[in-house]
PDB file of C-alpha atoms in Angstrom:
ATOM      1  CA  UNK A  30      49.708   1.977  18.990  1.00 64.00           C
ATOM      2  CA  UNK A  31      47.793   5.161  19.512  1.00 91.00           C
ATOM      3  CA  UNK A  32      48.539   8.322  21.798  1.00 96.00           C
ATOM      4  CA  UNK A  33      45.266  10.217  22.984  1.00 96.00           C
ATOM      5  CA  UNK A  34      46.088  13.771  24.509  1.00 97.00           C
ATOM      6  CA  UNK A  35      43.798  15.231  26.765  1.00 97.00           C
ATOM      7  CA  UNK A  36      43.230  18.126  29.507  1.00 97.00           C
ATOM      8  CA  UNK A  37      43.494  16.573  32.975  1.00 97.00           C
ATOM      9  CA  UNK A  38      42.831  18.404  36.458  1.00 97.00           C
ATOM     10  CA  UNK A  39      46.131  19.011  37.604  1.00 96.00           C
ATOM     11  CA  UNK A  40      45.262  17.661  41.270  1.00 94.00           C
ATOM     12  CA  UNK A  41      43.927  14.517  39.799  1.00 96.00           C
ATOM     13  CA  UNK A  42      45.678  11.172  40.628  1.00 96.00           C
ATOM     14  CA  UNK A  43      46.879  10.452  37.357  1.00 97.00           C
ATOM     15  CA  UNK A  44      48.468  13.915  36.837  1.00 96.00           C
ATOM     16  CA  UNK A  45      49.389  14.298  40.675  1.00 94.00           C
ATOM     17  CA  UNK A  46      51.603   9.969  39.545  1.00 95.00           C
ATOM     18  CA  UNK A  47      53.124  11.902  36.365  1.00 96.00           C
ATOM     19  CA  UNK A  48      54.183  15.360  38.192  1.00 94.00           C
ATOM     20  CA  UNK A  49      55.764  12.530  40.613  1.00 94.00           C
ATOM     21  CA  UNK A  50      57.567  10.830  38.321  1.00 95.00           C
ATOM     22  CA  UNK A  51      58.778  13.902  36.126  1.00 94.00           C
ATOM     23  CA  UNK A  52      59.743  15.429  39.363  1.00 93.00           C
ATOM     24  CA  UNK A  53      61.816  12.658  40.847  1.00 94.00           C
ATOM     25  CA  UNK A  54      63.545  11.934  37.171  1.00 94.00           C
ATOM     26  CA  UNK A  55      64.806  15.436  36.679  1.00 93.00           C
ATOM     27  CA  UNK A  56      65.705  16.181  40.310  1.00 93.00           C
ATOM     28  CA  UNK A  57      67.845  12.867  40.576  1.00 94.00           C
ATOM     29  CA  UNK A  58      69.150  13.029  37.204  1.00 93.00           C
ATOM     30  CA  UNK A  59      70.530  16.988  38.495  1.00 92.00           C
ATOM     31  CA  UNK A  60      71.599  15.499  41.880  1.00 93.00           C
ATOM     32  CA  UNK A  61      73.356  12.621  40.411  1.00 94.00           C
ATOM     33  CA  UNK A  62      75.178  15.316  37.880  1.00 92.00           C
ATOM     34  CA  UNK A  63      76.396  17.556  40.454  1.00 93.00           C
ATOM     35  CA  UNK A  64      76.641  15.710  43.918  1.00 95.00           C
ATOM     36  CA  UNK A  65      76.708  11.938  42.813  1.00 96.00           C
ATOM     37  CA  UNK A  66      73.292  11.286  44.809  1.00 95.00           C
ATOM     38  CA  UNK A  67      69.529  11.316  44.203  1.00 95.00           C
ATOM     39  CA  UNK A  68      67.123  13.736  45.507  1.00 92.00           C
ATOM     40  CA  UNK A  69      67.267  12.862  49.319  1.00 92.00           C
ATOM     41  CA  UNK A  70      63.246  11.652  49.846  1.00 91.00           C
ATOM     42  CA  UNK A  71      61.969  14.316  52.395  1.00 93.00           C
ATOM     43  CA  UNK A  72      62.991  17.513  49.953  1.00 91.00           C
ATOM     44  CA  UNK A  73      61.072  15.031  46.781  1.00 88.00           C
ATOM     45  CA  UNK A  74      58.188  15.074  49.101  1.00 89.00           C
ATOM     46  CA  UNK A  75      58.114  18.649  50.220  1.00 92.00           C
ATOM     47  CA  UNK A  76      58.952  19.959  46.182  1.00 88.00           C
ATOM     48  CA  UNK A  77      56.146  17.850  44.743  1.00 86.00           C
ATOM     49  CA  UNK A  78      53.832  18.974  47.072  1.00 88.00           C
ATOM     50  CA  UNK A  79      54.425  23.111  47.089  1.00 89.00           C
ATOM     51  CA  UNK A  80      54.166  22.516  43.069  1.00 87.00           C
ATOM     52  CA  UNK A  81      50.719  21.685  43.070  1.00 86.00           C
ATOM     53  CA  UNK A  82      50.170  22.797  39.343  1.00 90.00           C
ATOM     54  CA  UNK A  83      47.255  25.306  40.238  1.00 92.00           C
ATOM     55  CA  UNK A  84      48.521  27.290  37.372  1.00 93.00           C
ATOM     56  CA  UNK A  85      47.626  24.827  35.015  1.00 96.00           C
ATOM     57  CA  UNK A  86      44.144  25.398  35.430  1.00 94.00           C
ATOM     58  CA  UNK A  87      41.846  27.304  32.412  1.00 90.00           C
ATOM     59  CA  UNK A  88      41.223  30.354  32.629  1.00 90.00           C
ATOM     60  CA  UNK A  89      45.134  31.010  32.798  1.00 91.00           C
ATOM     61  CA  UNK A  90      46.743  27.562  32.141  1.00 94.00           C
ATOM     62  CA  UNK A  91      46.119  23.640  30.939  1.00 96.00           C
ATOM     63  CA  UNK A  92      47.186  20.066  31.959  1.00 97.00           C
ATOM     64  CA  UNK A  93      47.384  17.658  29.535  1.00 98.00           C
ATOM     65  CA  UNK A  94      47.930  14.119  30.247  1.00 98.00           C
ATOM     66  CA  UNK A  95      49.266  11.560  26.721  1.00 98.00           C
ATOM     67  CA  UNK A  96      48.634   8.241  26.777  1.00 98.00           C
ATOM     68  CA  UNK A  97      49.528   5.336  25.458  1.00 96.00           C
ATOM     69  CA  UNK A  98      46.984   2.619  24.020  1.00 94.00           C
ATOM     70  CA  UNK A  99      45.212   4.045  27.142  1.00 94.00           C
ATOM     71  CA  UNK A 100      48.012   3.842  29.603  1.00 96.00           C
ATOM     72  CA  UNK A 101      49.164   7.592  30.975  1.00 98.00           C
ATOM     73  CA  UNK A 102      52.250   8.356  29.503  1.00 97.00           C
ATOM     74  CA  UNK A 103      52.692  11.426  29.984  1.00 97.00           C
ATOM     75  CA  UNK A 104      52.296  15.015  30.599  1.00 97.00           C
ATOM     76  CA  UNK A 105      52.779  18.762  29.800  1.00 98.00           C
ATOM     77  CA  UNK A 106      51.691  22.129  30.926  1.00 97.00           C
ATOM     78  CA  UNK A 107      50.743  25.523  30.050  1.00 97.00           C
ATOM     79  CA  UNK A 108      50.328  28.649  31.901  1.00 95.00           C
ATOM     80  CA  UNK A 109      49.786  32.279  30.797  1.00 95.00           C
ATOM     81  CA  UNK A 110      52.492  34.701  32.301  1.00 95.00           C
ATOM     82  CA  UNK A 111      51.002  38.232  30.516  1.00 93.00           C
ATOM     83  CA  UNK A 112      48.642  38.633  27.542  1.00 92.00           C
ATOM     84  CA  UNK A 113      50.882  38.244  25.130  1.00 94.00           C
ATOM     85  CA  UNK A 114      53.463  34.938  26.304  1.00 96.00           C
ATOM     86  CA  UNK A 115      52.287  31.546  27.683  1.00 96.00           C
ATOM     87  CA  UNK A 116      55.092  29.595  28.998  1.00 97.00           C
ATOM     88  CA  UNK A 117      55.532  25.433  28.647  1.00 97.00           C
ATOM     89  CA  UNK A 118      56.174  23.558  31.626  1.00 96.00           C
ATOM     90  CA  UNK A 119      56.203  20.261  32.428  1.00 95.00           C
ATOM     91  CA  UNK A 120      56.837  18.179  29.347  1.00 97.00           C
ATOM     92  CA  UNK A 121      57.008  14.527  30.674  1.00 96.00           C
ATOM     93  CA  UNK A 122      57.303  11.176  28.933  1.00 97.00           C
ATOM     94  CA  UNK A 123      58.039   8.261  30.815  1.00 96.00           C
ATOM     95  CA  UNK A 124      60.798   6.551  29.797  1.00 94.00           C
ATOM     96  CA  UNK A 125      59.479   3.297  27.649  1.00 95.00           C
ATOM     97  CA  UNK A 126      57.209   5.289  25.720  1.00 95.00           C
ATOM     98  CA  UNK A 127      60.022   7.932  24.648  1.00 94.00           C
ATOM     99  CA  UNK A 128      61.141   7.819  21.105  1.00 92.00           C
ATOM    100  CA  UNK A 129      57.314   6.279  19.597  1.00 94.00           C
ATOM    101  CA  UNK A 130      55.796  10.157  18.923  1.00 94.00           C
ATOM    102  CA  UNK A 131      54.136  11.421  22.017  1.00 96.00           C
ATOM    103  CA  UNK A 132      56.441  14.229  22.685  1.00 96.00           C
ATOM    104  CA  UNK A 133      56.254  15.838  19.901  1.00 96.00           C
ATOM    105  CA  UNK A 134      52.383  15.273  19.584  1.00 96.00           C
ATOM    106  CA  UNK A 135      52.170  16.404  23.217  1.00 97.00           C
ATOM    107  CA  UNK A 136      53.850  19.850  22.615  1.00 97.00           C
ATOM    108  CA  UNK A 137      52.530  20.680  19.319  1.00 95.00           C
ATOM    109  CA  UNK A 138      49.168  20.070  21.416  1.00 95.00           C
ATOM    110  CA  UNK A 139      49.779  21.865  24.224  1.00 96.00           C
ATOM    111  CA  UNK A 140      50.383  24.707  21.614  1.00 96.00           C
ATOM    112  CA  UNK A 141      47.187  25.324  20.850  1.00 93.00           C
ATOM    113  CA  UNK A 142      46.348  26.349  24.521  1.00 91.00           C
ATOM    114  CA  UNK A 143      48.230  29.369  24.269  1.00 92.00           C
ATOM    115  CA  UNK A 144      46.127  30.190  20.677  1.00 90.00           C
ATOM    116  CA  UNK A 145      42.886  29.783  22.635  1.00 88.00           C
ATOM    117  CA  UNK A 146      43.696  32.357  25.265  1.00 86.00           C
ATOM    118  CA  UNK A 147      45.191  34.626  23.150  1.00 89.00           C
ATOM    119  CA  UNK A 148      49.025  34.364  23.584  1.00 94.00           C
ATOM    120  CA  UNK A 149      50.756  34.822  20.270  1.00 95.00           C
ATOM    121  CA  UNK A 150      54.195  33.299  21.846  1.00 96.00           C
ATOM    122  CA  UNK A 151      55.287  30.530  23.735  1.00 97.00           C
ATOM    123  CA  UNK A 152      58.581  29.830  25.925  1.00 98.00           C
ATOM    124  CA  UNK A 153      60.232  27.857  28.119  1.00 98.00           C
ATOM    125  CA  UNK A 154      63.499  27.062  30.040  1.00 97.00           C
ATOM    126  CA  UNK A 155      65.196  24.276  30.788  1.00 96.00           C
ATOM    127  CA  UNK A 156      68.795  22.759  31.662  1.00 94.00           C
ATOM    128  CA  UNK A 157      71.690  22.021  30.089  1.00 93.00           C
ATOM    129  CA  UNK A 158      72.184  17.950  31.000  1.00 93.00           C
ATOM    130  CA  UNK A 159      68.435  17.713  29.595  1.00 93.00           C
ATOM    131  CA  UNK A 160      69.729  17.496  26.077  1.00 92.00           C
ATOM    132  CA  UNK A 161      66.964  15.257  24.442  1.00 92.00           C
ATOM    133  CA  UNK A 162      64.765  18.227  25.209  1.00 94.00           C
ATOM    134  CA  UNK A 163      66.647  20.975  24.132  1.00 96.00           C
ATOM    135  CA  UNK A 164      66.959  18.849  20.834  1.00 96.00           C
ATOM    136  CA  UNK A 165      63.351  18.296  20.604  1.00 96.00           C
ATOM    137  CA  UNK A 166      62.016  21.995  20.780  1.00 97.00           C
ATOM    138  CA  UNK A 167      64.891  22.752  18.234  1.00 97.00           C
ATOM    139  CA  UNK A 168      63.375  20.342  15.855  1.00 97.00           C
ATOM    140  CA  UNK A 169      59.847  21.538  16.627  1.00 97.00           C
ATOM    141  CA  UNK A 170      60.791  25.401  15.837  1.00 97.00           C
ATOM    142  CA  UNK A 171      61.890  26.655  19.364  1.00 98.00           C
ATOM    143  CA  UNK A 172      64.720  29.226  19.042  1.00 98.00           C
ATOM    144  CA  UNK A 173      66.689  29.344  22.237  1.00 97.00           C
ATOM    145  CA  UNK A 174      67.206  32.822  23.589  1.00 97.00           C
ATOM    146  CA  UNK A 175      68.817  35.415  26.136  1.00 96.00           C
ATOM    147  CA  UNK A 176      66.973  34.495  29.800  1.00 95.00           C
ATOM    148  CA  UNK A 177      63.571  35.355  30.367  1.00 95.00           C
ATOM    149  CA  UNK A 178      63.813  33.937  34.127  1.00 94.00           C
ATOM    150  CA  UNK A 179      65.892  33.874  36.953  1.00 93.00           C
ATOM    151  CA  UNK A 180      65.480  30.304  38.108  1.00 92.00           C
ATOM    152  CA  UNK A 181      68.280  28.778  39.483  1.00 90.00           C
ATOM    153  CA  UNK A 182      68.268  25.761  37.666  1.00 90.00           C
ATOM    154  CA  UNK A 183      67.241  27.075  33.799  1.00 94.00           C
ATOM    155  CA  UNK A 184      70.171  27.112  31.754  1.00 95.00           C
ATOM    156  CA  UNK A 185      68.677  27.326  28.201  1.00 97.00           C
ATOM    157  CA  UNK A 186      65.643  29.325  27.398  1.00 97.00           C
ATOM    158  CA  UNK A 187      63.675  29.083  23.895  1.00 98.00           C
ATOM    159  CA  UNK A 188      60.650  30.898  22.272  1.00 97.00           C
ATOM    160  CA  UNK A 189      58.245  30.041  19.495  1.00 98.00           C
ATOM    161  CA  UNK A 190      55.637  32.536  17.711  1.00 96.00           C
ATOM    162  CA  UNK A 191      52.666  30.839  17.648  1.00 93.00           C
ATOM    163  CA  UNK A 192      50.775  31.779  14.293  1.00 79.00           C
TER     164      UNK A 192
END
């Protein structure tokens, strides 16, 4: 079984199916959490949709898209937010593939984006219910840290010197 990583126009129909799928997992897995309900279909349509991922476009950001013996699998983002500190967004597996290496392959990949544009540190946020995550960038060297953000919806927020 091999995973292949690889940049991917964020607009393109493979990356717009994964941004879908990522979307609707962690907005229904929240929704369920706090209101016993998924993500009610017109606000699914109208979040995907004003995320289009423009910032994950070189010269500022990246897509990349894992996959699977060939099957997309995956996803994860990066987009520079000042000189000095990209930020990773994104990070996607689909459910069957989890726990066979691609997330860990993906973000130690997506790392190097933030080396080619000069960035020297990378962060992110996420939630508190999203455990496997917050596990993962522990294990991969992520220290979490005081907020960086605002966003209504972060709960833990990490950083990593890139070297």
């Amino acid at each position: 079984m091999t995973w292949t990583i690889t940049p991917e126009p964020p607009d393109s129909p493979t990356a717009t199916a994964l941004w879908r799928a990522y979307y609707t997992e962690v907005s229904d897995r929240y929704y369920l959490l706090h209101e016993g309900r998924r993500t009610a279909p017109d606000e699914l349509e109208r979040e995907i949709a004003a995320h289009t991922g423009d910032d994950l476009r070189l010269p500022k950001g990246q897509l990349l898209v894992a996959r699977h013996n060939d099957t997309p699998a995956g996803s994860a983002g990066v987009r520079l937010l000042a000189p000095e500190t990209a930020e990773l967004t994104r990070v996607f597996i689909h459910k069957p593939m989890r726990g066979k290496g691609g997330a860990p392959l993906l973000i130690q990949t997506a790392e190097h984006t933030p080396r080619t544009l000069g960035a020297p540190r990378i962060i992110l946020d996420t939630r508190h219910d999203l455990t496997e995550a917050r596990a993962l960038y522990t294990k991969l060297g992520y220290e979490e840290t005081p907020p960086h953000n605002n966003d209504p919806y972060a709960e833990h927020w990490f950083t990593k010197p890139l070297h």
